[in-house]
Coordinates of C-alpha atoms in Angstrom, one line a residue:
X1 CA 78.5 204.2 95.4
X2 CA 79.3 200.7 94.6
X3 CA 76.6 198.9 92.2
X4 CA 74.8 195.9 93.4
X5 CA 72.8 195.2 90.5
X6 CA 73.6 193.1 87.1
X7 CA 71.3 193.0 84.1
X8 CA 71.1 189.9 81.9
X9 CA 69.3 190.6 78.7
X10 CA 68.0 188.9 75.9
X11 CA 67.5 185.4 77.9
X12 CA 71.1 185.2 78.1
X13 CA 72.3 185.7 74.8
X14 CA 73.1 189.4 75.6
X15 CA 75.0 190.6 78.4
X16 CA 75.0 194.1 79.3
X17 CA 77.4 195.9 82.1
X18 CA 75.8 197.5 84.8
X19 CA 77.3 201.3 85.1
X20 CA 76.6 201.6 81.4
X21 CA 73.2 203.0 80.3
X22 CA 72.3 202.9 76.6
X23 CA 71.1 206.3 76.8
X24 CA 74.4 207.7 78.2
X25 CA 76.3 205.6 76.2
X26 CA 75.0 206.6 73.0
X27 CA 75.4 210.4 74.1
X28 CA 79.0 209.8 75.4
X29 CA 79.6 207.6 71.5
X30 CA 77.8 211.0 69.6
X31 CA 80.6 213.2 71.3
X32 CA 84.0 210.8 71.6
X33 CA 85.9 211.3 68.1
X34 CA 87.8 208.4 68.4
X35 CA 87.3 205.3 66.3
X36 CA 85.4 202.3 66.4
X37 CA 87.5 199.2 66.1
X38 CA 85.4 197.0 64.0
X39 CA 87.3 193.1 63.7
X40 CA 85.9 190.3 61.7
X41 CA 86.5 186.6 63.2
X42 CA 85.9 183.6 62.3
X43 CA 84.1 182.5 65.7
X44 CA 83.3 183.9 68.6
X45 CA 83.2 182.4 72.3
X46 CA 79.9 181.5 74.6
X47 CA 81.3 183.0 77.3
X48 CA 84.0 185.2 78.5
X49 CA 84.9 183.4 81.6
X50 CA 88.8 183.7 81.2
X51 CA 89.7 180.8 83.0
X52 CA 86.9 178.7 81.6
X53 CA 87.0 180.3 77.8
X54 CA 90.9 179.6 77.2
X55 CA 90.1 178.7 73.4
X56 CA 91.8 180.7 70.7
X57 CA 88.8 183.1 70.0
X58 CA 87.8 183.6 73.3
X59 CA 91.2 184.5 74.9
X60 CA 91.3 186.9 71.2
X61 CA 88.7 189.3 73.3
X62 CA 89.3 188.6 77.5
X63 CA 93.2 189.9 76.9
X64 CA 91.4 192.8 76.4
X65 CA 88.7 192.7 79.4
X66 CA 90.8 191.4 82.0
X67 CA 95.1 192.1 83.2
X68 CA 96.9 190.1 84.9
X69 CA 99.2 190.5 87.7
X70 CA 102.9 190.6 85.9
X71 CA 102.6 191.2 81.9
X72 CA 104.5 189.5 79.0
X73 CA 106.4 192.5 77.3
X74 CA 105.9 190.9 73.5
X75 CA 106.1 195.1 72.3
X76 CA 110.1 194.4 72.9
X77 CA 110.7 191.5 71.4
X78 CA 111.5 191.3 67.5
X79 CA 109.5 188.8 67.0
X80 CA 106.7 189.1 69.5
X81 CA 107.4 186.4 71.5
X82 CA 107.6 188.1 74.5
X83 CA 110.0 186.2 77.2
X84 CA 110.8 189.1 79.3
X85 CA 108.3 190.0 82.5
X86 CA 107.3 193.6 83.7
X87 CA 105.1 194.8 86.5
X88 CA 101.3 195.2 85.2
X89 CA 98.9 195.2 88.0
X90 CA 101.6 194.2 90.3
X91 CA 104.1 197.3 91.1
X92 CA 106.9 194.1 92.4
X93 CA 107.6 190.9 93.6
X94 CA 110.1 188.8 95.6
X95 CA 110.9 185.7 96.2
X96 CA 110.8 184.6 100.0
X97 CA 112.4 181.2 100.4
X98 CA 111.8 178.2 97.6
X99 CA 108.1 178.3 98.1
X100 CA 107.1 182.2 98.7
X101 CA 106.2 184.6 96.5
X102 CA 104.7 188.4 98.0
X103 CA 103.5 190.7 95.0
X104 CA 102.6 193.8 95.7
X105 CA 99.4 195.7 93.9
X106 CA 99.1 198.4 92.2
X107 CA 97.2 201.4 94.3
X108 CA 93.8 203.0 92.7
X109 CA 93.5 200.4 89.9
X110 CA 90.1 200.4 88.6
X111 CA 87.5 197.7 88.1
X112 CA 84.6 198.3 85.4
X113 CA 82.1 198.4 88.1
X114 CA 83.8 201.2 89.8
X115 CA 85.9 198.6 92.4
X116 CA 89.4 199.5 93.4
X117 CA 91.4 196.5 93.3
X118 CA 92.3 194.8 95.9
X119 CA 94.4 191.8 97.6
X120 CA 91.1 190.1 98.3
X121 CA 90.1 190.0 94.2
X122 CA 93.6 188.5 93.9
X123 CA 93.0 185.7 96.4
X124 CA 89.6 184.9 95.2
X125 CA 90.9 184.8 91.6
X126 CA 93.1 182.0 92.1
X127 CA 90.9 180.5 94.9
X128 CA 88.2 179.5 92.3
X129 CA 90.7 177.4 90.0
X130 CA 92.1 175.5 93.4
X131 CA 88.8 174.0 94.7
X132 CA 86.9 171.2 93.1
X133 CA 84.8 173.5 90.2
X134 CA 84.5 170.8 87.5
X135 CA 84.2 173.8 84.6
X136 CA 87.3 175.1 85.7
X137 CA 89.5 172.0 85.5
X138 CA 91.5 173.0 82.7
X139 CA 92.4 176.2 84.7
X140 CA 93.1 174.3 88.1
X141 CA 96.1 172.8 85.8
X142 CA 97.7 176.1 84.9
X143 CA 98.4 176.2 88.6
X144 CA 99.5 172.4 89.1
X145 CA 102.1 173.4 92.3
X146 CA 99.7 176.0 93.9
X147 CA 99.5 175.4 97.6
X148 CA 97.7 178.9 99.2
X149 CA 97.2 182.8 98.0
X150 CA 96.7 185.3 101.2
X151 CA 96.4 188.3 101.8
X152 CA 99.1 190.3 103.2
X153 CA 97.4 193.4 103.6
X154 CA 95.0 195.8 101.1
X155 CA 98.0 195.7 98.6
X156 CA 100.0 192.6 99.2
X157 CA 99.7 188.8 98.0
X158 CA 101.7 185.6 98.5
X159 CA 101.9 183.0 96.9
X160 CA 102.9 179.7 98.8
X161 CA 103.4 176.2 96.1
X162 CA 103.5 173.2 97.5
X163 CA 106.9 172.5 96.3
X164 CA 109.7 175.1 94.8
X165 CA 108.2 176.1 91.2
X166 CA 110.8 178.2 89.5
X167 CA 108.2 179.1 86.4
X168 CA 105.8 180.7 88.9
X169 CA 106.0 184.6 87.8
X170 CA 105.5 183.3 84.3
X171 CA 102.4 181.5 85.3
X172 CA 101.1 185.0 87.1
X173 CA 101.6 186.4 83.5
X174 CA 100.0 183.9 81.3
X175 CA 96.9 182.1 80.8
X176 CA 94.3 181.5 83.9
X177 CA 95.5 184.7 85.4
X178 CA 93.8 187.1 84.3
X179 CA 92.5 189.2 87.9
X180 CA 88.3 189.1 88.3
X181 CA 85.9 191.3 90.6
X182 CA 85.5 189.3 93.7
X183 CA 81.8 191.1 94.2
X184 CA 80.6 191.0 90.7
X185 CA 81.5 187.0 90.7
X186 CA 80.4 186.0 93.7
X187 CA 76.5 187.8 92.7
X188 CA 76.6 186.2 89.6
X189 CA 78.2 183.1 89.7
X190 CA 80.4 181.1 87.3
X191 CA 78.1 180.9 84.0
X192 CA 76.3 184.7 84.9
X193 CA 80.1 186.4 85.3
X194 CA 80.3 184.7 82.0
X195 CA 77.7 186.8 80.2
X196 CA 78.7 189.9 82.1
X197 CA 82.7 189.9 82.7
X198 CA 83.9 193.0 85.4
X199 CA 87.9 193.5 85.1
X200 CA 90.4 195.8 85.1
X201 CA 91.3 195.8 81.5
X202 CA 90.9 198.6 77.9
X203 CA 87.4 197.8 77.4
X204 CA 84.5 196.4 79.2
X205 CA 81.4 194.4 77.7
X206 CA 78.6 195.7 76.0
X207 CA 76.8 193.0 74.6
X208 CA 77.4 189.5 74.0
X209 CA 75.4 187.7 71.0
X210 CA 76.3 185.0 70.5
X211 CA 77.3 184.0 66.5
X212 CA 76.8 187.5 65.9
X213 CA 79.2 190.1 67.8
X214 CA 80.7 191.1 71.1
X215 CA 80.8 194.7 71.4
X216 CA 83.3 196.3 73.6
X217 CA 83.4 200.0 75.2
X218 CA 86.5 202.0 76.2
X219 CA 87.0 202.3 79.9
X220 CA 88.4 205.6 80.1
X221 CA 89.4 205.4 83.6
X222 CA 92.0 202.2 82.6
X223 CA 95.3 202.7 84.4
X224 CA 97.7 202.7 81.6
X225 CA 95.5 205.4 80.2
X226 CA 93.1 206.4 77.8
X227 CA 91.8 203.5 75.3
X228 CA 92.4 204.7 71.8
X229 CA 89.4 203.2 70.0
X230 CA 85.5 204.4 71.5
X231 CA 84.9 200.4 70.8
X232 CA 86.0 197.3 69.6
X233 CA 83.4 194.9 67.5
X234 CA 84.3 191.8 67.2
X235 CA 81.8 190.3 64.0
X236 CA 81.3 186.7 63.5
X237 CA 81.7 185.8 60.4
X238 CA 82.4 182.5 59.9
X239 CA 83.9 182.0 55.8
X240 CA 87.3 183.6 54.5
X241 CA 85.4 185.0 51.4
X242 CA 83.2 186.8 53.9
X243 CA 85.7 188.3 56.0
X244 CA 87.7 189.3 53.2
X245 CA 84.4 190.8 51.3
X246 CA 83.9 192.9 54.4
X247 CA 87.5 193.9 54.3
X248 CA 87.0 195.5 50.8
X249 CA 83.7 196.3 51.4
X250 CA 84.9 198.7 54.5
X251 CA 82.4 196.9 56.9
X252 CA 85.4 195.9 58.7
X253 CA 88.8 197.4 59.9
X254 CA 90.5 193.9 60.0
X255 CA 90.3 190.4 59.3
X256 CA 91.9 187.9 61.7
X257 CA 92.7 184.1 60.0
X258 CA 93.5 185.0 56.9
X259 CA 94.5 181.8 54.6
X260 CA 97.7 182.0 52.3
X261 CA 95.4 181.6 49.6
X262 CA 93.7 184.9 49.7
X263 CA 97.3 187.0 49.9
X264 CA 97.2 187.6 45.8
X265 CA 93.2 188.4 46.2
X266 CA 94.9 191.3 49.0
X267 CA 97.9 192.1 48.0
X268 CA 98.8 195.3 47.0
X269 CA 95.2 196.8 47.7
X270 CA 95.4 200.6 48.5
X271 CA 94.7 201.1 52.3
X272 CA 95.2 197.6 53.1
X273 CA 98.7 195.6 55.2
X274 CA 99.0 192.3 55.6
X275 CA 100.6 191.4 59.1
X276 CA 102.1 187.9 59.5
X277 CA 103.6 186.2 62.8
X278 CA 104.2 182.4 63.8
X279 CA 102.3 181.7 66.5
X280 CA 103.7 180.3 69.7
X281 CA 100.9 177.2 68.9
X282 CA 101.1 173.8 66.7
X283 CA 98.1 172.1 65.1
X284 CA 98.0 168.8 66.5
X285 CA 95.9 165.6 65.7
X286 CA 94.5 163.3 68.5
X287 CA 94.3 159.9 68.2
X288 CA 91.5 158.2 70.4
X289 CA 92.8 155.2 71.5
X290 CA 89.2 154.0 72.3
X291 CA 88.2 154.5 69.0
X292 CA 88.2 151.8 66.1
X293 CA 91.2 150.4 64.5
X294 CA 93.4 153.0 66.9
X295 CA 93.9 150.7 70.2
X296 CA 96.8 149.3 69.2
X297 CA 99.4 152.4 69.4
X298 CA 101.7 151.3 66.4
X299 CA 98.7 152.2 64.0
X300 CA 98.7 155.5 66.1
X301 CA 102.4 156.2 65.4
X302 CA 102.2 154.6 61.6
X303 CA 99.6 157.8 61.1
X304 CA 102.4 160.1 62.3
X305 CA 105.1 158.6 60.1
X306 CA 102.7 158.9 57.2
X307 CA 102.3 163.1 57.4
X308 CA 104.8 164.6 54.9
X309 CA 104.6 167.8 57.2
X310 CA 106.7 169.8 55.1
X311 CA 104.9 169.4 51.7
X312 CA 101.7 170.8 53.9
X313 CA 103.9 173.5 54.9
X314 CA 104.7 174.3 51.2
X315 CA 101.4 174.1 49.7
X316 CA 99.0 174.9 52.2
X317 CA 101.1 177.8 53.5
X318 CA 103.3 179.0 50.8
X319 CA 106.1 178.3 53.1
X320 CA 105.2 180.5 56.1
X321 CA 104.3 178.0 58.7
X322 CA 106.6 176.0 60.5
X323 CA 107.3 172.3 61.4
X324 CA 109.0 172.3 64.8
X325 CA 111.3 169.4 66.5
X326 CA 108.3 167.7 67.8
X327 CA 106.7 169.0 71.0
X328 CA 109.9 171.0 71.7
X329 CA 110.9 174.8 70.8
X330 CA 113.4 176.7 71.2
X331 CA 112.2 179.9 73.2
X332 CA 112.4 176.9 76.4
X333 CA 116.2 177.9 76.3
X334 CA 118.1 175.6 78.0
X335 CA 115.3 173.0 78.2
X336 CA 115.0 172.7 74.1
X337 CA 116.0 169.5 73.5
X338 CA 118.3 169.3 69.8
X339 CA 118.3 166.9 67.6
X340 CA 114.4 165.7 67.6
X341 CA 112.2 165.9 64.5
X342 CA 108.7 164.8 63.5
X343 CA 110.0 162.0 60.5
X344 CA 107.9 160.8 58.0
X345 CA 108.9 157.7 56.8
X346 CA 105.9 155.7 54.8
X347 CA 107.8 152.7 54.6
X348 CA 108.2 152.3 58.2
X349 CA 104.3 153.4 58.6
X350 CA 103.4 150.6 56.1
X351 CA 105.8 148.0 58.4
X352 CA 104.1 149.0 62.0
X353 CA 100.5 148.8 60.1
X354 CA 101.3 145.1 59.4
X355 CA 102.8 144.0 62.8
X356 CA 99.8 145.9 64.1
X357 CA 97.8 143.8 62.0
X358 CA 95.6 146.5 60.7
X359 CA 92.8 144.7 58.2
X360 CA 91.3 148.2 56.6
X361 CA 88.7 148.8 59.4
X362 CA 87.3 152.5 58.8
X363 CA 88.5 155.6 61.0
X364 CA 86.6 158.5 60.9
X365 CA 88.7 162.1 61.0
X366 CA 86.8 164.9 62.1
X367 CA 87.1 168.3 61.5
X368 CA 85.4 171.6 61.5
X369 CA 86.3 173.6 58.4
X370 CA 86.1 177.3 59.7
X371 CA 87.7 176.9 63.2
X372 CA 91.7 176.7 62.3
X373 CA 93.2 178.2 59.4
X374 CA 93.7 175.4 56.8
X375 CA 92.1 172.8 58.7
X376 CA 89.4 171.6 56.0
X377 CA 92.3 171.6 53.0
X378 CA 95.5 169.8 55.7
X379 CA 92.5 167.3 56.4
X380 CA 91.7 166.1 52.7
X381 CA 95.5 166.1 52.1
X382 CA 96.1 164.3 55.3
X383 CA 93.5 161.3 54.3
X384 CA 95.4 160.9 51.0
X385 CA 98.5 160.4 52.5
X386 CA 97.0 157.4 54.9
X387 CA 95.5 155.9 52.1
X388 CA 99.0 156.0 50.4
X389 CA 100.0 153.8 53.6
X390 CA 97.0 151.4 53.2
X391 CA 95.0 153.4 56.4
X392 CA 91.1 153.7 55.5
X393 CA 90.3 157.5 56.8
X394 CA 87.1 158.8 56.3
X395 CA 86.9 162.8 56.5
X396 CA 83.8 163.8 58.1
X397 CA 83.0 167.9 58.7
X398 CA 81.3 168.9 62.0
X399 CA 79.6 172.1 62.8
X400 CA 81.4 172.6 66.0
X401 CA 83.5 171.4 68.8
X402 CA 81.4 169.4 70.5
X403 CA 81.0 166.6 67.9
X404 CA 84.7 166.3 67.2
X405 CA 85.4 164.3 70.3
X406 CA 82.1 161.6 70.8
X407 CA 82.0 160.5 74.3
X408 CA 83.9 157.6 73.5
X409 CA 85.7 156.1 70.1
X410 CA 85.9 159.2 68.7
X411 CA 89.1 158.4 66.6
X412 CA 91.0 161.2 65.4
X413 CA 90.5 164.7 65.6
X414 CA 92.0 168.4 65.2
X415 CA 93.4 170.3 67.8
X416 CA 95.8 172.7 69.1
X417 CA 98.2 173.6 71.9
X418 CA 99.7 176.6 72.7
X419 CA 103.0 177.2 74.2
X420 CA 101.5 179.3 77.3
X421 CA 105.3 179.3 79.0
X422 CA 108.5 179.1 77.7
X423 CA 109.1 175.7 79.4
X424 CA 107.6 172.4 78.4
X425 CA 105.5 173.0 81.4
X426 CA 104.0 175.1 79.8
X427 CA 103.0 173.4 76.9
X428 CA 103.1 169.8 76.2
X429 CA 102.1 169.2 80.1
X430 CA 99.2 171.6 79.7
X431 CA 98.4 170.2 76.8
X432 CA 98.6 166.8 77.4
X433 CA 98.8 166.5 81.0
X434 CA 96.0 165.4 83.7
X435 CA 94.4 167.9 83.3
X436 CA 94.5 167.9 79.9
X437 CA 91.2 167.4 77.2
X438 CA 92.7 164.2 75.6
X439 CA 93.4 162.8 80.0
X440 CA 90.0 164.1 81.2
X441 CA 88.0 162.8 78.5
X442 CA 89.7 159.5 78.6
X443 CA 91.4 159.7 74.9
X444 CA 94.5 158.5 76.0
X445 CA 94.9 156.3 79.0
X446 CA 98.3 154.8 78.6
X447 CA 99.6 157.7 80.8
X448 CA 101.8 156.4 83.8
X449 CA 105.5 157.4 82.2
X450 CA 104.7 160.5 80.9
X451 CA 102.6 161.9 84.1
X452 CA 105.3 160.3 86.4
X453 CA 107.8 162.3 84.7
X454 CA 105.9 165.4 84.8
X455 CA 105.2 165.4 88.2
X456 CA 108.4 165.0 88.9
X457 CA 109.5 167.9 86.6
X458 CA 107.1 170.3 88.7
X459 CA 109.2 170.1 91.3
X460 CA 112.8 169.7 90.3
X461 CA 114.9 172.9 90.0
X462 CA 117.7 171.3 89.0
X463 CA 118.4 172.2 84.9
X464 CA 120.5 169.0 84.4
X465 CA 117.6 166.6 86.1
X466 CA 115.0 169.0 84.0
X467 CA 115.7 168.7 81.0
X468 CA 116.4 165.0 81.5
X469 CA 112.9 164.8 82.9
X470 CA 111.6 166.4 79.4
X471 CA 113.4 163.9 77.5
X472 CA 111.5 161.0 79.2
X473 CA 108.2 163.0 79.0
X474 CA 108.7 163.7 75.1
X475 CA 109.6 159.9 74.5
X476 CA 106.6 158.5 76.0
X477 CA 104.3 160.8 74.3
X478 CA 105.9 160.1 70.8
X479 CA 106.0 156.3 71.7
X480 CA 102.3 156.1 73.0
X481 CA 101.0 158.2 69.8
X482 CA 97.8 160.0 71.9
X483 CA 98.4 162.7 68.9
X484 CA 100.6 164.0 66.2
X485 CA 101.8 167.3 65.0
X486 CA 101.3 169.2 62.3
X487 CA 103.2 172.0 62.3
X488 CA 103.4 175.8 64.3
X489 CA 101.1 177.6 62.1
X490 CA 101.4 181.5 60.4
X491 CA 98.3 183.9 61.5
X492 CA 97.4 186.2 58.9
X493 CA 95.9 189.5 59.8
X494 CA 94.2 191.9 56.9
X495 CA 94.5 195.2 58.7
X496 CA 93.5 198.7 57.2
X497 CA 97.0 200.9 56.7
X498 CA 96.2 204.1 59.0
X499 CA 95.5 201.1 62.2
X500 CA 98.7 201.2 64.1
X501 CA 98.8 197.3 65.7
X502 CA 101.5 194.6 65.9
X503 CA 100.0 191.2 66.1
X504 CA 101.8 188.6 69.0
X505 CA 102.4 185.1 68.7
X506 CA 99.7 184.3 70.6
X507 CA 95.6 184.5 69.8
X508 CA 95.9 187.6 72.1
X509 CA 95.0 190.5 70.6
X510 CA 96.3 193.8 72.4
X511 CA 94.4 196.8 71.8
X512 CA 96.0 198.5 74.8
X513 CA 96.8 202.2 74.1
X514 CA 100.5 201.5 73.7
X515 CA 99.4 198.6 71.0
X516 CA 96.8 200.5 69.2
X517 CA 96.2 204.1 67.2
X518 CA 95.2 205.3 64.5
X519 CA 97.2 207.4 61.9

């Protein structure tokens, strides 16, 4: 029988899934041999929404709740990137004309709520990023060219755009497409699905406490078989000394955002690897416009010119972090663009601070100190090297994301933006886009060039006309300044020796069985 019924505990600080008693799940825990996964993090996310949570930590725990229709294959690629595309919960797909897509499901798939999946969860997915759901406006640009989803049957989908979109099976496989429970989300609505997530995926919720933990179970009837770990904790715990205290302590089987700093503290402990990748992600400033002192846009480019990114890169990271060729990489193939860089050049930031007439009014940079890797020690380097140029930057420390962007004049910031498709479609439109935090909240205004070029780039197919599209899109972001980056940041797991796991260049954090065992 199909359940009807979803309990919200704990005023809504703890989520439990219906199907899972605590009586039958302690029995089925005091007979199951395998392991529990136990993870320390340095935040953990209100909700696990996955269109609406798409922030690093959040995305760290719904890859694991939730599949999507075609998969990334990162286990094949040497460095984790993962560029090629295989089936996942869809079996195939063709192309039907310059506008169609039909996918074909996967037969007996498995919801956590006992639901076989179905063309209609499909079309419901995607239906509740098209329509006008304000908390889901990020998402709704993931899918920029979407015109319909149908279904063609109990196993069959298509996808119509509303002009030809050649990166449209790598949107199915990234970000925003992760498949939810029609029935479960439609009883609960937006915020209750939430607290109480029903997918396909390894593990299903337990509990969700917010600042504390999110506890995970195996679901043993998952397609691609038998989860290897009984549960997956994921512990809050905000400070590196704590995580890596727990590490030692054997409170915890690994430690995600592990600073450079703390690889001699590490190092060469018995039972303990250090696992490194570069993550398909840069650490970005943004520079509010609105704010103080940062309207006129040749202040906002004399604090990019000021950033020697490569002596951050040196001392903040020993070396292992990377400064890329601005908002441009090369896994977009023929769309990298050579011969950009991020300069620094003082001497020309000094020159556009005069023409701007900049008279020393204050700017306020603000910052939590937990969230990224490095973030509180790049910041304090980072207002040295304005003052050097004659900016006046005052560091301020926040407690969370909400105060680093003020409704208005909120000056500069952190950030980040993932590269959630190998095309700059992918990444400096979703990032900076309409859609975009920095558009929406009204950050940067001086949009027209940029947008007018993307636009146009959603629709041409053309790689000549493409890439020539970028280039105009790149050179009106660097000329208007909205932001700045740093540099493509190295994420440092502490992971106990006998836990078989390869970390991706993304937050993602696959504990699939073909990801995960345990020696």
């Amino acid at each position: 029988m199909r359940s009807t019924r979803r309990h919200l505990l704990g005023g809504g600080l703890a989520a439990v899934l219906p199907g899972l008693p605590a009586a039958a799940s302690a029995q089925a825990a005091g007979t199951d041999t395998r392991p529990v996964l136990r993870i320390g993090v340095a935040d953990l996310p209100p909700t696990l929404e996955p269109a609406k949570e798409l922030s690093n930590v959040g995305t760290r725990i719904t890859y694991s709740v939730f599949d999507t229709l075609i998969r990334r294959d990162f286990l094949s690629s040497p460095d984790g990137g993962g560029a090629r595309l295989v089936p996942h919960l869809a079996t195939a797909w063709r192309r039907e004309g310059d506008r169609d897509l039909l996918v074909t499901l996967r037969p007996g798939v498995r919801f956590h709520n006992g639901d076989t999946l179905a063309a209609e969860d499909v079309v419901f997915t995607f239906g509740r990023m098209m329509g006008d759901q304000p908390l889901l406006v990020e998402a709704k640009s993931y899918f920029p060219t979407l015109e319909s989803v149908t279904a063609e049957g109990p196993l069959a989908v298509r996808f119509r755009t509303r002009v030809p979109d050649i990166l449209l099976e790598q949107r199915l496989a990234s970000w925003c497409s992760w498949i939810v429970n029609k029935r479960a989300y439609e009883e609960l609505g937006l915020q209750g699905f939430g607290q109480a997530p029903v997918g396909t995926g390894p593990y299903r919720l337990r509990s969700l406490r917010r600042d504390q933990a999110i506890v995970l179970d195996a679901f043993d009837d998952y397609w691609m078989g038998r989860p290897t770990a009984r549960a997956v904790e994921f512990r809050g715990i905000p400070q590196v000394a704590g995580r890596t205290a727990a590490l030692l302590a054997g409170d915890i089987d690994l430690a995600t955002n592990i600073p450079p700093d703390q690889v001699e503290e590490l190092q060469g402990r018995s039972g303990i690897d250090l696992r490194s990748v570069v993550l398909a992600n840069v650490h970005v400033l943004v520079f509010d416009q609105r704010g103080a002192g940062l309207s006129d846009k040749r202040v906002r480019q004399a604090l990019g010119l000021a950033i020697d990114r490569e002596l951050l890169v040196r001392t903040l990271w020993n070396g292992a972090a990377l400064v890329p060729h601005s908002h441009n990489f090369p896994e977009y193939g023929d769309m990298y663009l050579p011969g950009r860089s991020l300069r620094y050049d003082p001497d020309r930031a000094r020159a556009l601070l005069r023409e701007a007439g900049y008279d020393g009014t204050e700017i306020t940079y603000r910052t939590q100190a937990n969230y990224y890797t490095n973030a509180l020690p790049a910041a304090q380097v980072l207002v040295e090297m304005w003052k050097a140029v004659g900016v006046n930057v005052r560091l301020q420390v926040v407690e969370n994301a909400a105060q680093l962007r003020p409704a208005a004049g909120g000056q500069i910031s952190n950030w980040s933006n993932s590269t959630r498709l190998p095309d700059p479609l992918g990444a400096i439109w979703i990032g900076w886009g309409p859609g975009s935090t920095p558009q929406v909240s009204k950050s940067w205004t001086s949009t027209a060039a940029f947008n007018r070029a993307g636009h146009a780039l959603e629709a041409e197919t053309d790689p000549a006309r493409r890439r020539a599209l970028f280039a105009t899109m790149l050179d009106a972001w660097e000329d208007e300044a909205p932001g700045t980056i740093l540099y493509q940041p190295a994420e440092l797991y502490a992971v106990r020796s006998n836990i078989r796991w390869r970390p991706y260049t993304f937050y993602f954090m696959d504990l699939r069985p073909d990801n995960l065992s345990f020696a």
